[in-house]
Amino acid sequence: MTKATETGRGRLRATKARRRGATTPRGAAPSASAADPATAASLKLWITLARAYQSVAELARIDIGRHGLSVGEFAVLEALHSKGEMLLGDVQRKVLVSSGGITFLMNRLVKRGLVERRACAADGRARYAALTSKGAALMRSIFPGHARAIRSAMSGLSVAEQKTVTKALRRLGFAAAALAAGHPTCREGIGGD
Amino acid sequence: MTKATETGRGRLRATKARRRGATTPRGAAPSASAADPATAASLKLWITLARAYQSVAELARIDIGRHGLSVGEFAVLEALHSKGEMLLGDVQRKVLVSSGGITFLMNRLVKRGLVERRACAADGRARYAALTSKGAALMRSIFPGHARAIRSAMSGLSVAEQKTVTKALRRLGFAAAALAAGHPTCREGIGGD
DNA sequence: AATGAATACCTTAGTACTGAGATTGTAAAC
DNA sequence: GTTTACAATCTCAGTACTAAGGTATTCATT
């Protein structure tokens, strides 16, 4: 454990959950109403961003759930699918869960025979995560359909618009992540990409 | 985000960048790689949308947590703050939680004296949720600060850009929600706004 | 070597939810 | 005035996580 637990009093966790096998979207749906126009525009954007995310996430969840996977499980499989063998810590950072969370997800996937842990010769503390041949076959069979599902989820915008929005959201995300990084309520070891 | 630890055998420890803090709450970080350009653009947008949402949500979570509230609790308070007394089912749909979830959140808030349940004269099955005076005072005191936090979270974009992105995301969200609605895996009674 | 700090992962307890079904109440059709 | 259907909320068991702490291992100093 790094960090010195300087949170004074409050226990307050604010977690979010996801369910296995295609379940629900999530959410804290924000709302708006502010005095000055700039703040109003930001609040409105926040609502819209949250709703858009949740709608797309719901579609992704449905699609992934069809194959009996949770979103977190799929994220791990996909990371390993696209990058090959990875250290658990790297998978954790890519998938954005806590250290306990990656252990949990790995255990489930190992139990189903989709991934395996491999020793790391260079560092005895570390483990690699890798797809088994069964896991690799699964990803090859479901990834193209998933990509099509995402594409149709984004069909409200033209490809050119998608590129424009992507650029803007990237700047927005970086700025927000930089702000969050400066704040006290830090978490285990999760970073952006 | 600590990212050294190369896969190769010579694991130099190269002291990476110092802890970047907390970037994101949770979530399934998607990734990309597709054959045709349209699908690739959609996957890329999905990643970026998810990261941007998660970064802003993390900031919101930090800000809300400062006052000892979870995101779900704040969402309920805010709904009642902006719309006044509401039927529980309406709060549920606005906040996007399950029926069990709204009961859970209400119980917590009632226990803290921030909201109360009121009978509905017209329909004996239904209950209203409403802020107590303590809850209303709390919201008056923390909402402006929260709005400022959201505004600064969005500071990566100019106000004009925010409006453009809002419009695009609204279309995207509607299209995705319409698609999700047509799918089999629906939920209890949650609709868009 | 021996020590100490830092790291990678795992374990455990706790949390904020979900989903199915029970309960109570309303509305419609007989 | 019963059924019959259906709606709003609550109950409860289960789930996917988080945070904090633990263990083994490595690196840097001594």
CSV table of C-alpha atoms (C1' of nucleotides) in Angstrom, one decimal:
chain,number,residue,atom,x,y,z
A,1,MET,CA,0.0,0.0,0.0
A,2,THR,CA,1.3,3.3,-0.9
A,3,LYS,CA,0.1,6.5,0.5
A,4,ALA,CA,-0.6,7.4,4.0
A,5,THR,CA,-4.3,7.3,4.4
A,6,GLU,CA,-4.9,10.9,5.3
A,7,THR,CA,-8.6,10.8,4.8
A,8,GLY,CA,-9.8,12.2,8.1
A,9,ARG,CA,-13.3,11.2,9.0
A,10,GLY,CA,-15.6,10.3,6.3
A,11,ARG,CA,-16.2,6.9,5.1
A,12,LEU,CA,-17.9,7.3,1.9
A,13,ARG,CA,-17.1,5.2,-0.9
A,14,ALA,CA,-19.0,5.9,-4.0
A,15,THR,CA,-18.6,2.8,-6.0
A,16,LYS,CA,-20.2,1.6,-9.1
A,17,ALA,CA,-21.1,-1.8,-10.0
A,18,ARG,CA,-21.8,-3.8,-13.0
A,19,ARG,CA,-23.5,-7.0,-13.3
A,20,ARG,CA,-22.6,-10.1,-15.1
A,21,GLY,CA,-24.4,-11.3,-18.1
A,22,ALA,CA,-25.7,-8.2,-19.6
A,23,THR,CA,-27.3,-6.1,-17.1
A,24,THR,CA,-27.8,-2.6,-16.5
A,25,PRO,CA,-26.3,0.7,-17.3
A,26,ARG,CA,-25.5,2.9,-14.5
A,27,GLY,CA,-25.7,5.8,-13.2
A,28,ALA,CA,-25.7,9.0,-11.6
A,29,ALA,CA,-27.7,11.1,-13.9
A,30,PRO,CA,-26.7,14.7,-13.4
A,31,SER,CA,-28.9,17.6,-14.0
A,32,ALA,CA,-28.6,21.3,-14.7
A,33,SER,CA,-29.5,24.8,-13.6
A,34,ALA,CA,-26.9,27.5,-13.0
A,35,ALA,CA,-26.6,31.3,-12.9
A,36,ASP,CA,-24.0,32.1,-15.5
A,37,PRO,CA,-24.1,30.9,-19.0
A,38,ALA,CA,-20.7,29.2,-19.0
A,39,THR,CA,-21.5,27.1,-16.0
A,40,ALA,CA,-24.9,26.3,-17.5
A,41,ALA,CA,-23.2,25.1,-20.7
A,42,SER,CA,-20.8,22.9,-18.7
A,43,LEU,CA,-23.6,21.4,-16.7
A,44,LYS,CA,-25.6,20.7,-19.8
A,45,LEU,CA,-22.6,19.1,-21.4
A,46,TRP,CA,-22.0,16.9,-18.4
A,47,ILE,CA,-25.6,15.6,-18.5
A,48,THR,CA,-25.4,15.0,-22.2
A,49,LEU,CA,-22.0,13.3,-21.9
A,50,ALA,CA,-23.2,11.1,-19.1
A,51,ARG,CA,-26.3,10.1,-21.0
A,52,ALA,CA,-24.5,9.4,-24.2
A,53,TYR,CA,-21.9,7.3,-22.4
A,54,GLN,CA,-24.6,5.4,-20.5
A,55,SER,CA,-26.5,4.7,-23.7
A,56,VAL,CA,-23.5,3.4,-25.6
A,57,ALA,CA,-22.3,1.5,-22.5
A,58,GLU,CA,-25.7,-0.2,-22.2
A,59,LEU,CA,-25.4,-1.3,-25.8
A,60,ALA,CA,-21.9,-2.6,-25.3
A,61,ARG,CA,-23.1,-4.4,-22.2
A,62,ILE,CA,-26.0,-6.1,-24.0
A,63,ASP,CA,-23.7,-7.2,-26.8
A,64,ILE,CA,-21.0,-8.5,-24.4
A,65,GLY,CA,-23.6,-10.1,-22.2
A,66,ARG,CA,-24.8,-12.1,-25.1
A,67,HIS,CA,-21.6,-14.1,-24.8
A,68,GLY,CA,-21.9,-14.6,-21.1
A,69,LEU,CA,-19.3,-12.0,-20.2
A,70,SER,CA,-19.3,-9.0,-18.0
A,71,VAL,CA,-17.9,-5.7,-19.3
A,72,GLY,CA,-14.9,-6.0,-17.0
A,73,GLU,CA,-14.2,-9.5,-18.1
A,74,PHE,CA,-14.5,-8.5,-21.7
A,75,ALA,CA,-12.2,-5.6,-21.2
A,76,VAL,CA,-9.5,-7.9,-19.8
A,77,LEU,CA,-9.9,-10.3,-22.7
A,78,GLU,CA,-9.7,-7.5,-25.2
A,79,ALA,CA,-6.6,-6.0,-23.7
A,80,LEU,CA,-4.9,-9.4,-23.9
A,81,HIS,CA,-6.3,-9.9,-27.4
A,82,SER,CA,-4.9,-6.7,-28.7
A,83,LYS,CA,-1.6,-6.6,-26.8
A,84,GLY,CA,-0.9,-10.2,-26.1
A,85,GLU,CA,0.7,-11.4,-22.9
A,86,MET,CA,0.7,-8.6,-20.3
A,87,LEU,CA,1.8,-8.1,-16.7
A,88,LEU,CA,-1.2,-8.1,-14.3
A,89,GLY,CA,-0.5,-4.6,-13.2
A,90,ASP,CA,-0.5,-3.3,-16.8
A,91,VAL,CA,-3.8,-5.1,-17.4
A,92,GLN,CA,-5.2,-3.4,-14.3
A,93,ARG,CA,-4.2,0.0,-15.4
A,94,LYS,CA,-5.6,-0.6,-18.9
A,95,VAL,CA,-8.9,-1.9,-17.6
A,96,LEU,CA,-9.2,0.7,-14.9
A,97,VAL,CA,-10.0,-1.4,-11.9
A,98,SER,CA,-8.4,-1.7,-8.5
A,99,SER,CA,-5.8,-4.3,-7.7
A,100,GLY,CA,-8.4,-6.4,-6.0
A,101,GLY,CA,-10.6,-6.0,-9.0
A,102,ILE,CA,-8.1,-7.4,-11.4
A,103,THR,CA,-7.5,-10.4,-9.2
A,104,PHE,CA,-11.2,-11.0,-9.1
A,105,LEU,CA,-11.6,-10.7,-12.8
A,106,MET,CA,-8.6,-12.9,-13.5
A,107,ASN,CA,-9.9,-15.6,-11.2
A,108,ARG,CA,-13.2,-15.7,-13.0
A,109,LEU,CA,-11.6,-15.9,-16.4
A,110,VAL,CA,-9.1,-18.5,-15.3
A,111,LYS,CA,-11.9,-20.6,-13.8
A,112,ARG,CA,-13.6,-20.5,-17.2
A,113,GLY,CA,-10.4,-21.5,-19.0
A,114,LEU,CA,-10.2,-18.3,-21.0
A,115,VAL,CA,-7.0,-16.8,-19.6
A,116,GLU,CA,-4.0,-18.1,-17.6
A,117,ARG,CA,-1.4,-16.7,-15.3
A,118,ARG,CA,2.2,-17.3,-16.3
A,119,ALA,CA,5.3,-16.8,-14.1
A,120,CYS,CA,7.5,-13.8,-15.0
A,121,ALA,CA,11.1,-15.0,-15.2
A,122,ALA,CA,12.6,-11.6,-14.7
A,123,ASP,CA,10.5,-10.7,-11.6
A,124,GLY,CA,9.3,-13.2,-9.1
A,125,ARG,CA,6.6,-10.9,-7.8
A,126,ALA,CA,5.0,-10.4,-11.1
A,127,ARG,CA,2.7,-12.6,-13.2
A,128,TYR,CA,1.7,-12.4,-16.8
A,129,ALA,CA,-1.8,-12.7,-17.9
A,130,ALA,CA,-2.4,-14.3,-21.3
A,131,LEU,CA,-5.3,-15.7,-23.3
A,132,THR,CA,-5.5,-19.5,-23.5
A,133,SER,CA,-6.2,-20.9,-27.0
A,134,LYS,CA,-9.8,-21.1,-25.9
A,135,GLY,CA,-9.8,-17.5,-24.9
A,136,ALA,CA,-8.1,-16.4,-28.1
A,137,ALA,CA,-10.6,-18.4,-30.2
A,138,LEU,CA,-13.5,-16.8,-28.3
A,139,MET,CA,-12.2,-13.3,-28.9
A,140,ARG,CA,-11.6,-14.0,-32.6
A,141,SER,CA,-15.2,-15.1,-32.8
A,142,ILE,CA,-16.9,-12.3,-30.9
A,143,PHE,CA,-14.7,-9.2,-31.5
A,144,PRO,CA,-15.8,-8.4,-35.0
A,145,GLY,CA,-19.5,-8.5,-34.0
A,146,HIS,CA,-18.7,-6.3,-31.0
A,147,ALA,CA,-17.0,-3.8,-33.2
A,148,ARG,CA,-20.1,-3.7,-35.4
A,149,ALA,CA,-22.3,-3.1,-32.4
A,150,ILE,CA,-20.2,-0.2,-31.3
A,151,ARG,CA,-20.2,1.2,-34.8
A,152,SER,CA,-24.0,1.0,-34.9
A,153,ALA,CA,-24.1,2.6,-31.5
A,154,MET,CA,-22.3,5.6,-32.9
A,155,SER,CA,-24.4,5.7,-36.0
A,156,GLY,CA,-26.0,9.0,-34.9
A,157,LEU,CA,-23.0,10.8,-36.1
A,158,SER,CA,-21.2,10.7,-39.5
A,159,VAL,CA,-17.7,9.4,-39.6
A,160,ALA,CA,-16.4,13.0,-40.0
A,161,GLU,CA,-18.4,14.2,-37.0
A,162,GLN,CA,-17.1,11.2,-35.0
A,163,LYS,CA,-13.6,12.3,-35.7
A,164,THR,CA,-14.3,15.9,-34.7
A,165,VAL,CA,-16.0,14.8,-31.5
A,166,THR,CA,-13.2,12.4,-30.7
A,167,LYS,CA,-10.7,15.2,-30.9
A,168,ALA,CA,-12.7,17.5,-28.6
A,169,LEU,CA,-13.4,14.8,-26.1
A,170,ARG,CA,-9.8,13.9,-26.0
A,171,ARG,CA,-8.9,17.4,-24.9
A,172,LEU,CA,-11.8,17.5,-22.5
A,173,GLY,CA,-10.7,14.1,-21.0
A,174,PHE,CA,-7.1,15.1,-20.6
A,175,ALA,CA,-8.0,18.4,-18.9
A,176,ALA,CA,-10.3,16.7,-16.5
A,177,ALA,CA,-7.9,13.9,-15.8
A,178,ALA,CA,-5.2,16.4,-15.0
A,179,LEU,CA,-7.5,18.1,-12.6
A,180,ALA,CA,-8.5,14.9,-10.9
A,181,ALA,CA,-4.8,14.0,-10.5
A,182,GLY,CA,-4.3,17.1,-8.4
A,183,HIS,CA,-7.0,16.2,-6.0
A,184,PRO,CA,-6.5,14.5,-2.6
A,185,THR,CA,-8.9,11.6,-3.0
A,186,CYS,CA,-6.5,9.4,-4.8
A,187,ARG,CA,-6.9,5.8,-5.5
A,188,GLU,CA,-4.7,2.8,-5.6
A,189,GLY,CA,-2.7,3.0,-8.7
A,190,ILE,CA,-4.9,3.8,-11.6
A,191,GLY,CA,-3.8,6.1,-14.3
A,192,GLY,CA,-5.2,7.2,-17.5
A,193,ASP,CA,-3.7,6.0,-20.8
B,1,MET,CA,0.6,6.0,-14.2
B,2,THR,CA,3.6,4.1,-13.5
B,3,LYS,CA,4.1,2.5,-16.7
B,4,ALA,CA,7.6,1.2,-16.9
B,5,THR,CA,8.3,-2.4,-16.3
B,6,GLU,CA,9.1,-3.4,-19.8
B,7,THR,CA,8.3,-6.9,-20.8
B,8,GLY,CA,11.8,-7.7,-21.7
B,9,ARG,CA,14.0,-9.5,-19.3
B,10,GLY,CA,16.1,-6.6,-18.2
B,11,ARG,CA,13.6,-5.0,-15.9
B,12,LEU,CA,15.2,-1.8,-15.1
B,13,ARG,CA,13.3,0.0,-12.7
B,14,ALA,CA,13.7,3.4,-14.3
B,15,THR,CA,11.7,5.3,-11.7
B,16,LYS,CA,8.8,6.3,-13.7
B,17,ALA,CA,6.7,9.4,-13.3
B,18,ARG,CA,5.5,10.0,-9.9
B,19,ARG,CA,2.0,8.9,-8.9
B,20,ARG,CA,-0.4,10.6,-11.1
B,21,GLY,CA,-3.2,10.2,-8.7
B,22,ALA,CA,-6.5,9.0,-9.4
B,23,THR,CA,-7.8,9.2,-12.9
B,24,THR,CA,-10.8,7.2,-13.0
B,25,PRO,CA,-13.3,5.6,-10.9
B,26,ARG,CA,-14.0,2.3,-12.5
B,27,GLY,CA,-14.9,1.1,-15.7
B,28,ALA,CA,-14.3,-1.0,-18.6
B,29,ALA,CA,-11.9,0.8,-20.7
B,30,PRO,CA,-12.4,-0.2,-24.3
B,31,SER,CA,-9.8,-0.4,-26.9
B,32,ALA,CA,-9.6,-0.3,-30.7
B,33,SER,CA,-8.4,-2.0,-33.8
B,34,ALA,CA,-10.6,-2.7,-36.8
B,35,ALA,CA,-10.5,-3.4,-40.4
B,36,ASP,CA,-12.5,-0.7,-42.0
B,37,PRO,CA,-12.0,3.0,-41.3
B,38,ALA,CA,-15.6,3.7,-40.2
B,39,THR,CA,-15.5,1.0,-37.6
B,40,ALA,CA,-12.1,2.2,-36.4
B,41,ALA,CA,-13.4,5.7,-36.0
B,42,SER,CA,-16.3,4.4,-34.0
B,43,LEU,CA,-14.1,2.3,-31.7
B,44,LYS,CA,-11.8,5.2,-31.2
B,45,LEU,CA,-14.7,7.5,-30.3
B,46,TRP,CA,-16.0,4.9,-27.9
B,47,ILE,CA,-12.7,4.8,-26.1
B,48,THR,CA,-12.4,8.5,-25.9
B,49,LEU,CA,-16.0,9.0,-24.8
B,50,ALA,CA,-15.5,6.4,-22.0
B,51,ARG,CA,-12.3,8.0,-20.8
B,52,ALA,CA,-13.7,11.5,-20.9
B,53,TYR,CA,-16.8,10.4,-19.0
B,54,GLN,CA,-14.7,8.6,-16.5
B,55,SER,CA,-12.4,11.5,-15.9
B,56,VAL,CA,-15.2,13.9,-15.4
B,57,ALA,CA,-17.2,11.4,-13.3
B,58,GLU,CA,-14.1,11.0,-11.1
B,59,LEU,CA,-14.0,14.7,-10.5
B,60,ALA,CA,-17.7,14.8,-9.7
B,61,ARG,CA,-17.2,11.9,-7.3
B,62,ILE,CA,-14.4,13.6,-5.5
B,63,ASP,CA,-16.4,16.8,-5.2
B,64,ILE,CA,-19.5,15.1,-4.0
B,65,GLY,CA,-17.6,12.8,-1.6
B,66,ARG,CA,-16.2,15.9,0.1
B,67,HIS,CA,-19.6,16.4,1.5
B,68,GLY,CA,-20.0,12.8,2.7
B,69,LEU,CA,-22.4,11.8,-0.1
B,70,SER,CA,-22.2,9.1,-2.7
B,71,VAL,CA,-22.9,9.9,-6.3
B,72,GLY,CA,-26.2,8.1,-6.3
B,73,GLU,CA,-27.3,10.0,-3.1
B,74,PHE,CA,-26.3,13.3,-4.6
B,75,ALA,CA,-28.2,12.5,-7.8
B,76,VAL,CA,-31.4,11.9,-5.8
B,77,LEU,CA,-30.9,15.1,-3.8
B,78,GLU,CA,-30.3,17.0,-6.9
B,79,ALA,CA,-33.4,15.7,-8.7
B,80,LEU,CA,-35.5,16.7,-5.7
B,81,HIS,CA,-33.7,20.0,-5.5
B,82,SER,CA,-34.4,21.0,-9.1
B,83,LYS,CA,-37.8,19.5,-9.5
B,84,GLY,CA,-39.3,19.5,-5.9
B,85,GLU,CA,-41.4,16.7,-4.6
B,86,MET,CA,-41.4,13.7,-7.0
B,87,LEU,CA,-42.9,10.2,-7.1
B,88,LEU,CA,-40.3,7.6,-6.2
B,89,GLY,CA,-40.7,6.0,-9.6
B,90,ASP,CA,-39.9,9.2,-11.3
B,91,VAL,CA,-36.8,9.8,-9.2
B,92,GLN,CA,-35.8,6.2,-10.0
B,93,ARG,CA,-36.0,6.9,-13.7
B,94,LYS,CA,-34.2,10.2,-13.5
B,95,VAL,CA,-31.4,8.8,-11.4
B,96,LEU,CA,-31.1,5.6,-13.5
B,97,VAL,CA,-31.0,3.0,-10.8
B,98,SER,CA,-33.1,-0.1,-10.2
B,99,SER,CA,-36.2,-0.2,-8.1
B,100,GLY,CA,-34.2,-1.8,-5.3
B,101,GLY,CA,-31.6,0.9,-5.7
B,102,ILE,CA,-33.9,3.8,-5.2
B,103,THR,CA,-35.3,2.2,-2.0
B,104,PHE,CA,-31.7,1.8,-0.8
B,105,LEU,CA,-30.7,5.3,-1.6
B,106,MET,CA,-33.9,6.7,-0.1
B,107,ASN,CA,-33.4,4.7,3.1
B,108,ARG,CA,-29.9,6.1,3.5
B,109,LEU,CA,-31.0,9.7,2.9
B,110,VAL,CA,-34.0,9.4,5.2
B,111,LYS,CA,-31.8,8.0,7.9
B,112,ARG,CA,-29.6,11.1,7.6
B,113,GLY,CA,-32.6,13.3,7.7
B,114,LEU,CA,-32.1,14.8,4.3
B,115,VAL,CA,-35.2,13.6,2.5
B,116,GLU,CA,-38.6,12.2,3.6
B,117,ARG,CA,-41.3,10.0,2.1
B,118,ARG,CA,-44.8,11.4,1.8
B,119,ALA,CA,-48.0,9.6,1.1
B,120,CYS,CA,-49.7,10.2,-2.2
B,121,ALA,CA,-53.3,11.0,-1.7
B,122,ALA,CA,-54.3,10.1,-5.3
B,123,ASP,CA,-52.6,6.7,-5.3
B,124,GLY,CA,-52.1,4.6,-2.2
B,125,ARG,CA,-49.3,2.5,-3.7
B,126,ALA,CA,-47.2,5.5,-4.5
B,127,ARG,CA,-45.0,7.7,-2.3
B,128,TYR,CA,-43.5,11.1,-2.9
B,129,ALA,CA,-39.9,11.8,-2.1
B,130,ALA,CA,-39.1,15.3,-0.9
B,131,LEU,CA,-36.2,17.2,0.6
B,132,THR,CA,-36.5,18.0,4.2
B,133,SER,CA,-35.5,21.5,5.2
B,134,LYS,CA,-32.1,20.1,6.3
B,135,GLY,CA,-31.7,18.5,2.9
B,136,ALA,CA,-32.8,21.7,1.0
B,137,ALA,CA,-30.3,23.7,3.1
B,138,LEU,CA,-27.5,21.2,2.3
B,139,MET,CA,-28.2,21.4,-1.4
B,140,ARG,CA,-28.3,25.2,-1.4
B,141,SER,CA,-24.9,25.2,0.3
B,142,ILE,CA,-23.2,22.6,-1.9
B,143,PHE,CA,-24.7,22.9,-5.3
B,144,PRO,CA,-23.0,26.1,-6.4
B,145,GLY,CA,-19.6,24.6,-5.6
B,146,HIS,CA,-20.4,21.4,-7.4
B,147,ALA,CA,-21.4,23.4,-10.5
B,148,ARG,CA,-18.1,25.2,-10.4
B,149,ALA,CA,-16.3,21.8,-10.1
B,150,ILE,CA,-18.1,20.6,-13.2
B,151,ARG,CA,-17.3,23.8,-15.0
B,152,SER,CA,-13.7,23.4,-14.3
B,153,ALA,CA,-13.8,19.7,-15.3
B,154,MET,CA,-15.0,20.9,-18.7
B,155,SER,CA,-12.4,23.6,-19.0
B,156,GLY,CA,-10.6,21.8,-21.7
B,157,LEU,CA,-13.1,23.1,-24.2
B,158,SER,CA,-14.3,26.7,-24.8
B,159,VAL,CA,-17.9,27.4,-24.2
B,160,ALA,CA,-18.6,27.4,-27.9
B,161,GLU,CA,-16.9,24.1,-28.3
B,162,GLN,CA,-18.9,22.7,-25.4
B,163,LYS,CA,-22.1,23.7,-27.1
B,164,THR,CA,-21.1,22.0,-30.3
B,165,VAL,CA,-20.1,18.9,-28.6
B,166,THR,CA,-23.3,18.8,-26.5
B,167,LYS,CA,-25.3,18.9,-29.7
B,168,ALA,CA,-23.4,16.1,-31.3
B,169,LEU,CA,-23.5,14.0,-28.2
B,170,ARG,CA,-27.2,14.5,-27.8
B,171,ARG,CA,-27.7,13.0,-31.3
B,172,LEU,CA,-25.3,10.2,-30.6
B,173,GLY,CA,-27.0,9.4,-27.3
B,174,PHE,CA,-30.5,9.4,-28.8
B,175,ALA,CA,-29.5,7.1,-31.6
B,176,ALA,CA,-27.8,4.7,-29.2
B,177,ALA,CA,-30.7,4.8,-26.7
B,178,ALA,CA,-33.1,4.0,-29.5
B,179,LEU,CA,-31.0,1.1,-30.5
B,180,ALA,CA,-30.7,-0.2,-26.9
B,181,ALA,CA,-34.4,0.1,-26.5
B,182,GLY,CA,-35.0,-2.2,-29.4
B,183,HIS,CA,-32.9,-4.9,-27.8
B,184,PRO,CA,-34.1,-7.8,-25.7
B,185,THR,CA,-32.1,-7.2,-22.6
B,186,CYS,CA,-34.2,-4.4,-21.2
B,187,ARG,CA,-34.6,-3.3,-17.6
B,188,GLU,CA,-37.1,-2.8,-15.1
B,189,GLY,CA,-38.5,0.5,-15.9
B,190,ILE,CA,-35.8,2.8,-16.8
B,191,GLY,CA,-36.2,5.2,-19.6
B,192,GLY,CA,-34.2,8.1,-21.0
B,193,ASP,CA,-35.0,11.6,-19.8
C,1,DA,C1',25.1,-10.2,3.6
C,2,DA,C1',21.7,-7.4,6.1
C,3,DT,C1',18.5,-3.9,6.2
C,4,DG,C1',14.9,-1.0,4.4
C,5,DA,C1',12.0,0.9,1.0
C,6,DA,C1',9.3,0.0,-2.9
C,7,DT,C1',6.5,-3.2,-5.8
C,8,DA,C1',3.4,-6.9,-7.6
C,9,DC,C1',0.0,-9.4,-6.4
C,10,DC,C1',-3.5,-11.6,-3.2
C,11,DT,C1',-6.8,-11.6,0.7
C,12,DT,C1',-10.6,-9.9,3.4
C,13,DA,C1',-14.3,-7.2,4.8
C,14,DG,C1',-17.4,-4.0,3.3
C,15,DT,C1',-20.3,-1.3,-0.1
C,16,DA,C1',-23.5,0.1,-3.5
C,17,DC,C1',-25.7,-1.6,-6.1
C,18,DT,C1',-29.0,-5.4,-9.3
C,19,DG,C1',-32.9,-8.6,-10.1
C,20,DA,C1',-36.5,-11.4,-8.9
C,21,DG,C1',-40.3,-11.9,-6.3
C,22,DA,C1',-43.4,-10.4,-2.4
C,23,DT,C1',-46.7,-7.0,-0.9
C,24,DT,C1',-50.0,-3.7,-1.2
C,25,DG,C1',-53.0,-0.9,-3.8
C,26,DT,C1',-55.7,0.5,-8.2
C,27,DA,C1',-58.4,-0.1,-12.4
C,28,DA,C1',-61.0,-2.9,-15.6
C,29,DA,C1',-63.8,-6.5,-17.0
C,30,DC,C1',-66.9,-9.4,-15.9
D,1,DG,C1',-68.8,-7.2,-6.1
D,2,DT,C1',-65.6,-10.3,-7.5
D,3,DT,C1',-61.9,-11.7,-10.3
D,4,DT,C1',-58.1,-10.4,-13.2
D,5,DA,C1',-54.6,-7.7,-14.6
D,6,DC,C1',-51.3,-4.5,-13.6
D,7,DA,C1',-48.6,-0.8,-11.1
D,8,DA,C1',-45.6,1.2,-7.2
D,9,DT,C1',-42.8,0.1,-3.8
D,10,DC,C1',-40.2,-2.9,-0.6
D,11,DT,C1',-37.5,-7.2,0.6
D,12,DC,C1',-33.7,-10.0,0.2
D,13,DA,C1',-30.1,-12.7,-1.6
D,14,DG,C1',-26.5,-12.2,-4.6
D,15,DT,C1',-22.8,-9.6,-7.3
D,16,DA,C1',-18.9,-6.9,-8.9
D,17,DC,C1',-16.6,-4.3,-7.3
D,18,DT,C1',-13.3,-1.0,-3.7
D,19,DA,C1',-10.0,-0.1,0.0
D,20,DA,C1',-7.0,-1.5,3.2
D,21,DG,C1',-3.8,-4.5,4.8
D,22,DG,C1',-0.8,-8.8,4.0
D,23,DT,C1',2.9,-11.6,1.8
D,24,DA,C1',6.6,-12.4,-1.1
D,25,DT,C1',10.1,-10.5,-3.9
D,26,DT,C1',13.3,-7.0,-5.7
D,27,DC,C1',16.3,-3.0,-5.6
D,28,DA,C1',19.4,0.2,-3.3
D,29,DT,C1',22.3,1.1,0.7
D,30,DT,C1',25.1,0.0,3.9
